[in-house]
CSV table of C-alpha atoms in Angstrom, one decimal:
chain,number,residue,atom,x,y,z
X,13,MET,CA,-4.9,-41.6,-69.5
X,14,ASP,CA,-6.2,-44.9,-70.8
X,15,GLY,CA,-3.7,-46.4,-73.2
X,16,MET,CA,-0.4,-46.2,-75.1
X,17,LEU,CA,0.5,-45.6,-78.7
X,18,GLU,CA,3.0,-48.0,-80.1
X,19,ASP,CA,5.9,-45.7,-79.4
X,20,GLY,CA,4.9,-45.4,-75.7
X,21,THR,CA,3.0,-42.1,-76.0
X,22,GLU,CA,0.0,-42.1,-73.7
X,23,THR,CA,-3.5,-41.8,-75.2
X,24,ILE,CA,-6.5,-40.0,-73.7
X,25,SER,CA,-10.2,-40.7,-74.0
X,26,VAL,CA,-13.3,-38.8,-72.9
X,27,PRO,CA,-17.0,-39.8,-72.7
X,28,ALA,CA,-18.1,-38.3,-76.1
X,29,SER,CA,-21.8,-38.4,-75.3
X,30,ASN,CA,-21.6,-35.7,-72.7
X,31,ILE,CA,-19.7,-33.0,-74.5
X,32,PRO,CA,-20.6,-30.5,-77.3
X,33,GLY,CA,-17.1,-30.5,-78.7
X,34,LEU,CA,-13.4,-30.7,-77.7
X,35,ILE,CA,-10.7,-28.0,-77.4
X,36,THR,CA,-7.1,-29.2,-76.8
X,37,PHE,CA,-4.0,-27.1,-76.2
X,38,THR,CA,-0.2,-27.5,-76.8
X,39,HIS,CA,2.6,-25.0,-76.8
X,40,PHE,CA,4.4,-26.7,-79.6
X,41,LEU,CA,3.2,-27.2,-83.2
X,42,PRO,CA,1.0,-30.4,-83.4
X,43,ASN,CA,2.1,-31.3,-87.0
X,44,GLN,CA,4.2,-30.1,-89.9
X,45,LYS,CA,1.2,-28.7,-91.7
X,46,THR,CA,1.0,-26.0,-89.0
X,47,LEU,CA,4.5,-24.8,-89.9
X,48,PRO,CA,4.6,-21.1,-90.8
X,49,ASP,CA,5.4,-21.8,-94.5
X,50,TRP,CA,3.3,-24.9,-95.1
X,51,LYS,CA,1.0,-23.3,-97.6
X,52,ASP,CA,-1.3,-26.2,-98.6
X,53,PRO,CA,-2.6,-28.5,-95.7
X,54,THR,CA,-4.1,-30.8,-98.3
X,55,ILE,CA,-0.7,-32.2,-99.5
X,56,ASP,CA,1.8,-34.2,-97.5
X,57,THR,CA,5.0,-32.9,-99.1
X,58,PHE,CA,6.8,-29.6,-98.2
X,59,LEU,CA,7.4,-27.7,-101.5
X,60,ARG,CA,10.7,-26.1,-100.4
X,61,ASP,CA,11.4,-24.2,-103.6
X,62,GLU,CA,7.9,-22.9,-104.0
X,63,TRP,CA,7.1,-22.1,-100.4
X,64,LEU,CA,10.4,-20.7,-99.1
X,65,ASP,CA,10.0,-17.8,-101.5
X,66,HIS,CA,10.6,-14.9,-99.1
X,67,PRO,CA,13.6,-12.9,-97.8
X,68,VAL,CA,14.4,-15.2,-94.9
X,69,PRO,CA,14.2,-18.8,-96.3
X,70,ASP,CA,17.2,-20.1,-94.3
X,71,ILE,CA,15.5,-19.4,-91.0
X,72,SER,CA,12.3,-21.0,-92.1
X,73,ALA,CA,14.1,-24.0,-93.4
X,74,LYS,CA,15.9,-24.6,-90.1
X,75,PHE,CA,12.7,-24.2,-88.1
X,76,ALA,CA,10.9,-26.7,-90.5
X,77,LYS,CA,13.5,-29.3,-89.5
X,78,VAL,CA,12.4,-29.3,-85.9
X,79,GLY,CA,8.9,-27.8,-85.8
X,80,GLY,CA,5.7,-29.9,-86.0
X,81,SER,CA,5.3,-33.1,-84.0
X,82,ALA,CA,3.4,-36.0,-85.5
X,83,LEU,CA,3.3,-37.5,-82.0
X,84,ILE,CA,1.4,-34.5,-80.7
X,85,ASP,CA,-1.1,-34.8,-83.5
X,86,GLU,CA,-1.5,-38.5,-83.0
X,87,GLN,CA,-2.1,-38.0,-79.3
X,88,ILE,CA,-4.8,-35.3,-79.6
X,89,ARG,CA,-6.5,-37.3,-82.3
X,90,SER,CA,-6.7,-40.3,-80.0
X,91,ILE,CA,-9.0,-38.4,-77.6
X,92,LEU,CA,-11.8,-38.3,-80.1
X,93,PRO,CA,-11.1,-40.8,-82.9
X,94,THR,CA,-12.4,-39.8,-86.3
X,95,ARG,CA,-15.2,-42.3,-86.2
X,96,THR,CA,-16.4,-41.1,-82.8
X,97,ARG,CA,-16.4,-37.5,-84.0
X,98,LYS,CA,-18.4,-38.3,-87.1
X,99,ASP,CA,-20.9,-40.6,-85.3
X,100,MET,CA,-21.5,-38.0,-82.5
X,101,GLY,CA,-21.3,-35.0,-84.7
X,102,LEU,CA,-18.6,-33.5,-82.4
X,103,LYS,CA,-16.1,-30.8,-83.4
X,104,HIS,CA,-12.4,-30.6,-82.3
X,105,LEU,CA,-10.4,-27.4,-82.0
X,106,HIS,CA,-6.7,-27.4,-81.2
X,107,ILE,CA,-4.9,-24.3,-80.0
X,108,PHE,CA,-1.1,-24.1,-80.3
X,109,GLY,CA,1.7,-21.7,-80.1
X,110,HIS,CA,5.5,-21.4,-80.4
X,111,SER,CA,5.9,-20.3,-84.0
X,112,HIS,CA,4.8,-16.6,-83.6
X,113,ARG,CA,2.9,-17.0,-86.9
X,114,PRO,CA,-0.9,-16.9,-87.1
X,115,LYS,CA,-2.7,-19.9,-88.4
X,116,ASP,CA,-6.4,-20.8,-88.5
X,117,PHE,CA,-7.5,-23.7,-90.8
X,118,VAL,CA,-9.4,-27.0,-90.7
X,119,HIS,CA,-7.6,-30.2,-91.6
X,120,GLU,CA,-9.0,-33.8,-91.4
X,121,GLY,CA,-11.7,-32.9,-88.9
X,122,ILE,CA,-9.7,-30.7,-86.6
X,123,ARG,CA,-9.5,-26.9,-86.6
X,124,TYR,CA,-6.0,-25.6,-85.8
X,125,ILE,CA,-5.6,-22.1,-84.4
X,126,HIS,CA,-2.6,-20.0,-83.5
X,127,ASN,CA,-3.2,-16.4,-82.5
X,128,PRO,CA,0.2,-15.1,-81.4
X,129,LEU,CA,0.9,-11.8,-79.8
X,130,GLY,CA,4.4,-11.8,-81.4
X,131,LYS,CA,7.3,-9.5,-80.7
X,132,PRO,CA,7.0,-5.8,-81.3
X,133,ALA,CA,9.3,-6.2,-84.3
X,134,GLU,CA,7.2,-8.9,-85.8
X,135,ARG,CA,4.1,-6.8,-85.5
X,136,GLU,CA,5.9,-3.8,-87.1
X,137,MET,CA,6.9,-6.1,-90.0
X,138,ASP,CA,3.3,-7.4,-90.3
X,139,MET,CA,4.3,-11.0,-89.6
X,140,VAL,CA,1.6,-10.8,-86.9
X,141,SER,CA,-1.4,-8.5,-86.9
X,142,ARG,CA,-0.7,-5.1,-85.5
X,143,LYS,CA,-4.2,-5.2,-83.9
X,144,VAL,CA,-3.8,-8.7,-82.4
X,145,ASP,CA,-6.3,-9.3,-79.6
X,146,PHE,CA,-7.9,-12.2,-77.7
X,147,GLN,CA,-9.7,-14.5,-80.1
X,148,LEU,CA,-13.0,-16.1,-79.0
X,149,VAL,CA,-13.2,-19.6,-80.6
X,150,TRP,CA,-16.1,-21.1,-78.6
X,151,SER,CA,-19.1,-19.8,-76.7
X,152,CYS,CA,-21.0,-22.0,-74.2
X,153,ALA,CA,-23.6,-19.3,-73.8
X,154,ASN,CA,-25.0,-19.9,-77.2
X,155,LYS,CA,-24.7,-23.4,-78.7
X,156,ALA,CA,-26.5,-22.4,-81.9
X,157,LYS,CA,-24.3,-22.4,-85.0
X,158,HIS,CA,-22.6,-19.1,-85.4
X,159,SER,CA,-22.9,-18.8,-89.2
X,160,ASP,CA,-24.4,-15.3,-88.7
X,161,LEU,CA,-20.9,-14.1,-87.5
X,162,LEU,CA,-19.3,-14.7,-90.9
X,163,ARG,CA,-17.9,-11.6,-92.6
X,164,SER,CA,-19.6,-10.6,-95.8
X,165,ASP,CA,-16.5,-11.3,-97.9
X,166,GLU,CA,-16.5,-14.8,-96.5
X,167,GLU,CA,-20.1,-15.3,-97.5
X,168,ASP,CA,-19.3,-14.0,-101.0
X,169,SER,CA,-16.4,-16.4,-101.4
X,170,GLY,CA,-18.6,-19.4,-100.5
X,171,GLY,CA,-16.7,-19.9,-97.2
X,172,GLN,CA,-13.3,-20.3,-98.7
X,173,ASN,CA,-11.9,-17.5,-96.5
X,174,MET,CA,-13.5,-19.1,-93.4
X,175,SER,CA,-12.0,-21.4,-90.8
X,176,TYR,CA,-15.0,-23.2,-89.2
X,177,SER,CA,-15.6,-26.9,-88.5
X,178,GLY,CA,-19.3,-26.3,-87.9
X,179,GLY,CA,-19.5,-26.9,-84.2
X,180,LYS,CA,-22.5,-25.7,-82.2
X,181,GLY,CA,-20.9,-23.0,-80.1
X,182,GLU,CA,-17.9,-22.7,-82.2
X,183,ILE,CA,-17.0,-19.1,-83.3
X,184,PRO,CA,-15.9,-19.0,-87.0
X,185,GLY,CA,-12.7,-17.3,-87.9
X,186,SER,CA,-10.9,-16.0,-91.0
X,187,ARG,CA,-8.9,-18.8,-92.6
X,188,ILE,CA,-5.2,-18.0,-92.2
X,189,ILE,CA,-2.4,-20.0,-93.8
X,190,ARG,CA,0.5,-17.4,-94.2
X,191,PHE,CA,-0.6,-14.1,-92.5
X,192,TRP,CA,2.2,-11.9,-93.8
X,193,GLU,CA,1.4,-12.8,-97.4
X,194,GLU,CA,-2.4,-12.7,-97.1
X,195,GLU,CA,-2.9,-9.8,-94.8
X,196,GLY,CA,0.5,-8.2,-94.1
X,197,GLY,CA,1.4,-6.7,-97.4
X,198,GLY,CA,3.1,-9.6,-99.1
X,199,LYS,CA,6.7,-10.2,-100.3
X,200,LYS,CA,7.5,-6.6,-101.4
X,201,LEU,CA,6.6,-5.1,-98.0
X,202,LEU,CA,8.3,-8.0,-96.1
X,203,LEU,CA,11.5,-7.5,-98.2
X,204,LYS,CA,11.4,-3.7,-97.5
X,205,ASP,CA,10.9,-4.2,-93.8
X,206,GLU,CA,13.7,-6.8,-93.7
X,207,THR,CA,16.1,-4.5,-95.6
X,208,GLN,CA,15.3,-1.6,-93.3
X,209,LYS,CA,15.8,-3.8,-90.2
X,210,ASN,CA,19.3,-4.9,-91.4
X,211,THR,CA,20.5,-1.5,-92.5
X,212,PRO,CA,22.7,0.1,-89.9
X,213,GLU,CA,21.8,3.6,-88.9
X,214,ALA,CA,24.1,6.4,-89.9
X,215,ASP,CA,26.1,8.0,-87.1
């Protein structure tokens, strides 16, 4: 540790010239844009009426009041300041957890990744992938750019479906903002699953 933020949070720094990139980890969400229902990381306002458009908005609204810490994001960004990352061409990946909702996107120079196992019920409802597995995000064995690993549909879309900050050694991933909507069947299936879950079985 080599310093403090104004609120007393410790900052961290590393010798940037000796590293190909940086991977940081927290259990908790590092900012509000990693919330399960934050659908557009490019804007700073949570669009409650537009984004809480699913069968369980109350639960999501309560979680949004406590999830996502600006202090965590400020601390991890202090390790490699934006200017240092740009000058050295370094890439920063941040792995987080807690929300049980997959995420994988790049925002302001950092790629945020959450690849949760989830609970059995969450997998059955397609809130989490039913085929969830370990996710390789960086390979030290090959520091060449891994653009050859992109899926054909990602190439066809011009990279819009891709989460990749361009690091040498970084493994590209599919961009994930709201998994259940993008890959899990959407609102109709979620509503059906939620209804079945809350319907008592007949004796």
